[in-house]
């Protein structure tokens, strides 16, 4: 479905209502909020005397629009470090014309294909192993991530497929990274926290067609 995207925004939990209100003001009718936490290492948190950063992830279907992303960057102050990030990942289809018209407000813009510079890596890992995943990811160039609690189903089928028992309690780890770093990060996670380890991680990635809020990541080291 050309022009339809999944909008993903990640910010501190205290700003969740602000981000959701902004999305609704842009005629985005359905916004889902999922609570999560940042993945700063325990050593860094202890050194700074901080608790794990409470995050919120907002998900919404929308029409792909560079103007919308730039508006979010300006009105949500996403160019200020620490305010949050917003990204767009393409959707291939939406079930039913009425659902499509509701989610996209009947409009899908014509878009010009842009060079994709970033990807969103998603790691499904056993609960309690986020640090193991992120240590591996950082060793390959990842800057950070956000983790979400989840519960798996179909563990018996997974046991038959992989030949090992699969825990039901899961975490999703979201890692936004430059496209050229994606392969190395995924390989590192699979090597250090893959199915052969206690983490039993499964890793995949989604393309990102536009984003805002990563000024620090864009700057050279």
PDB file of C-alpha atoms in Angstrom:
ATOM      1  CA  UNK A   1       0.000   0.000   0.000  1.00  0.00           C
ATOM      2  CA  UNK A   2       1.938   2.979  -1.268  1.00  0.00           C
ATOM      3  CA  UNK A   3       2.074   5.891   1.175  1.00  0.00           C
ATOM      4  CA  UNK A   4       0.665   4.104   4.253  1.00  0.00           C
ATOM      5  CA  UNK A   5       3.028   3.859   7.219  1.00  0.00           C
ATOM      6  CA  UNK A   6       3.214   2.767  10.828  1.00  0.00           C
ATOM      7  CA  UNK A   7       4.187   5.809  12.864  1.00  0.00           C
ATOM      8  CA  UNK A   8       6.323   4.909  15.887  1.00  0.00           C
ATOM      9  CA  UNK A   9       7.207   7.515  18.493  1.00  0.00           C
ATOM     10  CA  UNK A  10       9.332   6.872  21.596  1.00  0.00           C
ATOM     11  CA  UNK A  11       9.602   9.406  24.403  1.00  0.00           C
ATOM     12  CA  UNK A  12       9.766   9.705  28.196  1.00  0.00           C
ATOM     13  CA  UNK A  13       6.576   8.516  29.867  1.00  0.00           C
ATOM     14  CA  UNK A  14       5.891  12.021  31.214  1.00  0.00           C
ATOM     15  CA  UNK A  15       5.514  13.298  27.628  1.00  0.00           C
ATOM     16  CA  UNK A  16       3.234  10.506  26.402  1.00  0.00           C
ATOM     17  CA  UNK A  17       0.024  12.555  26.664  1.00  0.00           C
ATOM     18  CA  UNK A  18       1.674  15.479  24.864  1.00  0.00           C
ATOM     19  CA  UNK A  19       2.761  13.271  21.966  1.00  0.00           C
ATOM     20  CA  UNK A  20      -0.635  11.528  21.763  1.00  0.00           C
ATOM     21  CA  UNK A  21      -2.484  14.866  21.780  1.00  0.00           C
ATOM     22  CA  UNK A  22      -0.260  16.124  18.979  1.00  0.00           C
ATOM     23  CA  UNK A  23      -0.989  13.023  16.876  1.00  0.00           C
ATOM     24  CA  UNK A  24      -4.744  13.467  17.369  1.00  0.00           C
ATOM     25  CA  UNK A  25      -4.387  17.134  16.368  1.00  0.00           C
ATOM     26  CA  UNK A  26      -2.964  15.910  13.043  1.00  0.00           C
ATOM     27  CA  UNK A  27      -6.176  13.910  12.360  1.00  0.00           C
ATOM     28  CA  UNK A  28      -4.617  10.580  13.343  1.00  0.00           C
ATOM     29  CA  UNK A  29      -7.641   8.810  14.874  1.00  0.00           C
ATOM     30  CA  UNK A  30      -6.144   5.759  16.595  1.00  0.00           C
ATOM     31  CA  UNK A  31      -3.029   6.024  18.749  1.00  0.00           C
ATOM     32  CA  UNK A  32      -1.847   3.065  20.824  1.00  0.00           C
ATOM     33  CA  UNK A  33       0.418   3.637  23.822  1.00  0.00           C
ATOM     34  CA  UNK A  34       2.738   0.903  25.151  1.00  0.00           C
ATOM     35  CA  UNK A  35       4.800   1.380  28.306  1.00  0.00           C
ATOM     36  CA  UNK A  36       8.501   0.529  28.176  1.00  0.00           C
ATOM     37  CA  UNK A  37      11.884   1.493  29.568  1.00  0.00           C
ATOM     38  CA  UNK A  38      15.238   2.689  28.304  1.00  0.00           C
ATOM     39  CA  UNK A  39      18.217   0.355  28.062  1.00  0.00           C
ATOM     40  CA  UNK A  40      21.022   2.342  29.696  1.00  0.00           C
ATOM     41  CA  UNK A  41      23.425  -0.072  31.379  1.00  0.00           C
ATOM     42  CA  UNK A  42      23.112  -0.753  35.099  1.00  0.00           C
ATOM     43  CA  UNK A  43      26.634   0.611  35.611  1.00  0.00           C
ATOM     44  CA  UNK A  44      25.724   3.960  34.030  1.00  0.00           C
ATOM     45  CA  UNK A  45      22.486   4.211  36.015  1.00  0.00           C
ATOM     46  CA  UNK A  46      24.288   3.414  39.284  1.00  0.00           C
ATOM     47  CA  UNK A  47      26.997   5.960  38.534  1.00  0.00           C
ATOM     48  CA  UNK A  48      24.408   8.680  37.888  1.00  0.00           C
ATOM     49  CA  UNK A  49      22.152   7.610  40.752  1.00  0.00           C
ATOM     50  CA  UNK A  50      19.233   7.065  38.363  1.00  0.00           C
ATOM     51  CA  UNK A  51      16.524   4.469  37.896  1.00  0.00           C
ATOM     52  CA  UNK A  52      15.844   2.877  34.512  1.00  0.00           C
ATOM     53  CA  UNK A  53      14.239   5.522  32.279  1.00  0.00           C
ATOM     54  CA  UNK A  54      10.473   5.055  31.959  1.00  0.00           C
ATOM     55  CA  UNK A  55       9.432   5.265  28.307  1.00  0.00           C
ATOM     56  CA  UNK A  56       6.251   5.175  26.272  1.00  0.00           C
ATOM     57  CA  UNK A  57       5.984   3.910  22.685  1.00  0.00           C
ATOM     58  CA  UNK A  58       3.148   5.353  20.598  1.00  0.00           C
ATOM     59  CA  UNK A  59       1.933   3.487  17.502  1.00  0.00           C
ATOM     60  CA  UNK A  60      -0.421   4.799  14.808  1.00  0.00           C
ATOM     61  CA  UNK A  61      -1.267   4.145  11.167  1.00  0.00           C
ATOM     62  CA  UNK A  62      -0.925   7.253   9.010  1.00  0.00           C
ATOM     63  CA  UNK A  63      -0.337   8.508   5.505  1.00  0.00           C
ATOM     64  CA  UNK A  64       3.340   8.895   4.717  1.00  0.00           C
ATOM     65  CA  UNK A  65       4.130  12.586   4.750  1.00  0.00           C
ATOM     66  CA  UNK A  66       7.486  14.292   4.993  1.00  0.00           C
ATOM     67  CA  UNK A  67       5.641  17.477   6.002  1.00  0.00           C
ATOM     68  CA  UNK A  68       4.099  15.625   8.954  1.00  0.00           C
ATOM     69  CA  UNK A  69       7.494  14.408  10.150  1.00  0.00           C
ATOM     70  CA  UNK A  70       9.037  17.865   9.842  1.00  0.00           C
ATOM     71  CA  UNK A  71       6.011  19.347  11.670  1.00  0.00           C
ATOM     72  CA  UNK A  72       6.507  16.821  14.482  1.00  0.00           C
ATOM     73  CA  UNK A  73      10.190  17.705  14.631  1.00  0.00           C
ATOM     74  CA  UNK A  74       9.318  21.387  15.022  1.00  0.00           C
ATOM     75  CA  UNK A  75       6.214  21.262  17.243  1.00  0.00           C
ATOM     76  CA  UNK A  76       7.371  18.447  19.538  1.00  0.00           C
ATOM     77  CA  UNK A  77      10.911  19.876  19.739  1.00  0.00           C
ATOM     78  CA  UNK A  78      12.430  16.622  18.534  1.00  0.00           C
ATOM     79  CA  UNK A  79      15.664  18.339  17.545  1.00  0.00           C
ATOM     80  CA  UNK A  80      16.336  18.877  21.273  1.00  0.00           C
ATOM     81  CA  UNK A  81      18.297  15.896  22.679  1.00  0.00           C
ATOM     82  CA  UNK A  82      16.222  13.724  25.002  1.00  0.00           C
ATOM     83  CA  UNK A  83      12.804  14.851  23.746  1.00  0.00           C
ATOM     84  CA  UNK A  84      12.160  11.641  21.825  1.00  0.00           C
ATOM     85  CA  UNK A  85      12.179  10.170  18.330  1.00  0.00           C
ATOM     86  CA  UNK A  86       9.538   9.593  15.677  1.00  0.00           C
ATOM     87  CA  UNK A  87       9.876   7.256  12.718  1.00  0.00           C
ATOM     88  CA  UNK A  88       7.807   5.875   9.843  1.00  0.00           C
ATOM     89  CA  UNK A  89       7.854   2.254   8.646  1.00  0.00           C
ATOM     90  CA  UNK A  90       5.905   1.301   5.493  1.00  0.00           C
ATOM     91  CA  UNK A  91       2.704  -0.769   5.666  1.00  0.00           C
ATOM     92  CA  UNK A  92       1.966  -3.214   2.844  1.00  0.00           C
ATOM     93  CA  UNK A  93      -1.814  -3.388   3.402  1.00  0.00           C
ATOM     94  CA  UNK A  94      -4.734  -2.536   5.678  1.00  0.00           C
ATOM     95  CA  UNK A  95      -7.663  -4.963   5.879  1.00  0.00           C
ATOM     96  CA  UNK A  96     -10.891  -3.450   4.539  1.00  0.00           C
ATOM     97  CA  UNK A  97     -11.658  -0.171   2.795  1.00  0.00           C
ATOM     98  CA  UNK A  98     -13.583   1.227   5.789  1.00  0.00           C
ATOM     99  CA  UNK A  99     -10.710   0.506   8.154  1.00  0.00           C
ATOM    100  CA  UNK A 100      -8.276   2.036   5.666  1.00  0.00           C
ATOM    101  CA  UNK A 101     -10.372   5.198   5.307  1.00  0.00           C
ATOM    102  CA  UNK A 102     -10.730   5.461   9.091  1.00  0.00           C
ATOM    103  CA  UNK A 103      -7.035   5.002   9.862  1.00  0.00           C
ATOM    104  CA  UNK A 104      -5.782   7.157   7.000  1.00  0.00           C
ATOM    105  CA  UNK A 105      -8.726   9.578   6.915  1.00  0.00           C
ATOM    106  CA  UNK A 106      -9.367   8.589   3.289  1.00  0.00           C
ATOM    107  CA  UNK A 107      -6.137  10.097   1.997  1.00  0.00           C
ATOM    108  CA  UNK A 108      -2.881   8.473   0.975  1.00  0.00           C
ATOM    109  CA  UNK A 109      -0.369  10.911  -0.436  1.00  0.00           C
ATOM    110  CA  UNK A 110       1.769  10.318  -3.486  1.00  0.00           C
ATOM    111  CA  UNK A 111       5.301   9.963  -2.196  1.00  0.00           C
ATOM    112  CA  UNK A 112       8.745  10.141  -3.720  1.00  0.00           C
ATOM    113  CA  UNK A 113      10.960   7.181  -2.842  1.00  0.00           C
ATOM    114  CA  UNK A 114      13.742   8.373  -0.546  1.00  0.00           C
ATOM    115  CA  UNK A 115      17.034   6.715   0.218  1.00  0.00           C
ATOM    116  CA  UNK A 116      16.585   4.736   3.414  1.00  0.00           C
ATOM    117  CA  UNK A 117      19.255   5.588   5.937  1.00  0.00           C
ATOM    118  CA  UNK A 118      17.956   3.797   9.056  1.00  0.00           C
ATOM    119  CA  UNK A 119      16.273   0.563  10.106  1.00  0.00           C
ATOM    120  CA  UNK A 120      14.400  -0.483  13.236  1.00  0.00           C
ATOM    121  CA  UNK A 121      15.775  -3.717  14.683  1.00  0.00           C
ATOM    122  CA  UNK A 122      13.297  -5.668  16.817  1.00  0.00           C
ATOM    123  CA  UNK A 123      14.593  -8.328  19.197  1.00  0.00           C
ATOM    124  CA  UNK A 124      12.245 -10.778  20.925  1.00  0.00           C
ATOM    125  CA  UNK A 125      14.101 -12.116  23.950  1.00  0.00           C
ATOM    126  CA  UNK A 126      13.396 -13.895  27.232  1.00  0.00           C
ATOM    127  CA  UNK A 127      12.434 -11.513  30.006  1.00  0.00           C
ATOM    128  CA  UNK A 128      15.414 -10.399  32.057  1.00  0.00           C
ATOM    129  CA  UNK A 129      17.916 -10.621  29.196  1.00  0.00           C
ATOM    130  CA  UNK A 130      17.668  -7.091  27.769  1.00  0.00           C
ATOM    131  CA  UNK A 131      21.133  -6.181  29.097  1.00  0.00           C
ATOM    132  CA  UNK A 132      22.603  -9.237  27.367  1.00  0.00           C
ATOM    133  CA  UNK A 133      20.960  -8.194  24.090  1.00  0.00           C
ATOM    134  CA  UNK A 134      22.056  -4.568  24.411  1.00  0.00           C
ATOM    135  CA  UNK A 135      25.639  -5.439  25.372  1.00  0.00           C
ATOM    136  CA  UNK A 136      25.865  -7.418  22.141  1.00  0.00           C
ATOM    137  CA  UNK A 137      24.171  -4.672  20.121  1.00  0.00           C
ATOM    138  CA  UNK A 138      26.414  -1.934  21.518  1.00  0.00           C
ATOM    139  CA  UNK A 139      29.514  -3.975  20.718  1.00  0.00           C
ATOM    140  CA  UNK A 140      28.466  -3.711  17.061  1.00  0.00           C
ATOM    141  CA  UNK A 141      27.658   0.002  17.102  1.00  0.00           C
ATOM    142  CA  UNK A 142      24.133   0.376  18.513  1.00  0.00           C
ATOM    143  CA  UNK A 143      23.548   3.597  20.416  1.00  0.00           C
ATOM    144  CA  UNK A 144      20.681   2.423  22.647  1.00  0.00           C
ATOM    145  CA  UNK A 145      17.224   0.927  22.672  1.00  0.00           C
ATOM    146  CA  UNK A 146      13.823   0.639  24.331  1.00  0.00           C
ATOM    147  CA  UNK A 147      12.391  -2.528  25.885  1.00  0.00           C
ATOM    148  CA  UNK A 148       8.732  -3.548  26.217  1.00  0.00           C
ATOM    149  CA  UNK A 149       7.264  -6.390  28.252  1.00  0.00           C
ATOM    150  CA  UNK A 150       5.383  -9.042  26.269  1.00  0.00           C
ATOM    151  CA  UNK A 151       4.011 -12.559  26.569  1.00  0.00           C
ATOM    152  CA  UNK A 152       4.652 -15.218  23.946  1.00  0.00           C
ATOM    153  CA  UNK A 153       2.228 -17.875  22.691  1.00  0.00           C
ATOM    154  CA  UNK A 154       2.769 -21.079  20.747  1.00  0.00           C
ATOM    155  CA  UNK A 155       5.703 -22.134  22.911  1.00  0.00           C
ATOM    156  CA  UNK A 156       5.094 -25.840  22.207  1.00  0.00           C
ATOM    157  CA  UNK A 157       5.409 -25.290  18.452  1.00  0.00           C
ATOM    158  CA  UNK A 158       8.579 -23.254  19.033  1.00  0.00           C
ATOM    159  CA  UNK A 159       9.992 -26.086  21.163  1.00  0.00           C
ATOM    160  CA  UNK A 160       9.423 -28.556  18.334  1.00  0.00           C
ATOM    161  CA  UNK A 161      10.962 -26.187  15.775  1.00  0.00           C
ATOM    162  CA  UNK A 162      14.056 -25.142  17.744  1.00  0.00           C
ATOM    163  CA  UNK A 163      14.422 -28.279  19.860  1.00  0.00           C
ATOM    164  CA  UNK A 164      14.524 -26.324  23.131  1.00  0.00           C
ATOM    165  CA  UNK A 165      11.972 -25.144  25.680  1.00  0.00           C
ATOM    166  CA  UNK A 166      10.820 -21.564  24.997  1.00  0.00           C
ATOM    167  CA  UNK A 167       9.877 -19.248  27.867  1.00  0.00           C
ATOM    168  CA  UNK A 168       6.539 -17.424  27.590  1.00  0.00           C
ATOM    169  CA  UNK A 169       7.616 -14.230  29.377  1.00  0.00           C
ATOM    170  CA  UNK A 170       9.278 -12.015  26.763  1.00  0.00           C
ATOM    171  CA  UNK A 171      10.682  -8.574  26.161  1.00  0.00           C
ATOM    172  CA  UNK A 172      10.703  -6.674  22.878  1.00  0.00           C
ATOM    173  CA  UNK A 173      13.822  -4.578  22.384  1.00  0.00           C
ATOM    174  CA  UNK A 174      13.584  -1.793  19.787  1.00  0.00           C
ATOM    175  CA  UNK A 175      16.892  -0.546  18.369  1.00  0.00           C
ATOM    176  CA  UNK A 176      16.922   2.240  15.778  1.00  0.00           C
ATOM    177  CA  UNK A 177      20.188   2.248  13.860  1.00  0.00           C
ATOM    178  CA  UNK A 178      21.881   3.363  10.672  1.00  0.00           C
ATOM    179  CA  UNK A 179      21.200   1.034   7.783  1.00  0.00           C
ATOM    180  CA  UNK A 180      24.893   0.222   7.315  1.00  0.00           C
ATOM    181  CA  UNK A 181      25.153  -0.970  10.941  1.00  0.00           C
ATOM    182  CA  UNK A 182      22.056  -3.180  10.861  1.00  0.00           C
ATOM    183  CA  UNK A 183      23.687  -6.400   9.688  1.00  0.00           C
ATOM    184  CA  UNK A 184      26.550  -6.281  12.198  1.00  0.00           C
ATOM    185  CA  UNK A 185      24.209  -5.503  15.093  1.00  0.00           C
ATOM    186  CA  UNK A 186      21.847  -8.336  14.183  1.00  0.00           C
ATOM    187  CA  UNK A 187      24.755 -10.760  13.828  1.00  0.00           C
ATOM    188  CA  UNK A 188      26.158  -9.726  17.219  1.00  0.00           C
ATOM    189  CA  UNK A 189      22.798 -10.206  18.937  1.00  0.00           C
ATOM    190  CA  UNK A 190      22.294 -13.607  17.319  1.00  0.00           C
ATOM    191  CA  UNK A 191      25.814 -14.649  18.292  1.00  0.00           C
ATOM    192  CA  UNK A 192      25.781 -13.406  21.902  1.00  0.00           C
ATOM    193  CA  UNK A 193      22.068 -13.678  22.773  1.00  0.00           C
ATOM    194  CA  UNK A 194      20.581 -16.001  20.155  1.00  0.00           C
ATOM    195  CA  UNK A 195      18.598 -19.222  20.443  1.00  0.00           C
ATOM    196  CA  UNK A 196      21.667 -21.104  21.669  1.00  0.00           C
ATOM    197  CA  UNK A 197      21.843 -18.894  24.793  1.00  0.00           C
ATOM    198  CA  UNK A 198      19.580 -18.403  27.803  1.00  0.00           C
ATOM    199  CA  UNK A 199      18.227 -15.251  26.138  1.00  0.00           C
ATOM    200  CA  UNK A 200      16.799 -17.264  23.187  1.00  0.00           C
ATOM    201  CA  UNK A 201      16.489 -14.114  21.080  1.00  0.00           C
ATOM    202  CA  UNK A 202      14.833 -13.837  17.671  1.00  0.00           C
ATOM    203  CA  UNK A 203      15.876 -10.788  15.620  1.00  0.00           C
ATOM    204  CA  UNK A 204      14.353  -9.024  12.602  1.00  0.00           C
ATOM    205  CA  UNK A 205      14.255  -5.496  11.199  1.00  0.00           C
ATOM    206  CA  UNK A 206      11.828  -3.034   9.609  1.00  0.00           C
ATOM    207  CA  UNK A 207      12.698  -0.325   7.067  1.00  0.00           C
ATOM    208  CA  UNK A 208      12.368   3.289   8.194  1.00  0.00           C
ATOM    209  CA  UNK A 209      11.314   5.695   5.459  1.00  0.00           C
ATOM    210  CA  UNK A 210      11.484   8.916   7.494  1.00  0.00           C
ATOM    211  CA  UNK A 211      12.348   9.970  11.022  1.00  0.00           C
ATOM    212  CA  UNK A 212      12.980  12.874  13.365  1.00  0.00           C
ATOM    213  CA  UNK A 213      14.763  13.263  16.674  1.00  0.00           C
ATOM    214  CA  UNK A 214      18.115  11.600  15.984  1.00  0.00           C
ATOM    215  CA  UNK A 215      20.397  14.609  15.616  1.00  0.00           C
ATOM    216  CA  UNK A 216      22.985  13.041  17.917  1.00  0.00           C
ATOM    217  CA  UNK A 217      23.029   9.810  15.880  1.00  0.00           C
ATOM    218  CA  UNK A 218      23.489  11.798  12.674  1.00  0.00           C
ATOM    219  CA  UNK A 219      26.547  13.642  13.967  1.00  0.00           C
ATOM    220  CA  UNK A 220      29.952  12.110  13.196  1.00  0.00           C
ATOM    221  CA  UNK A 221      31.834  10.482  16.105  1.00  0.00           C
TER     222      UNK A 221
END
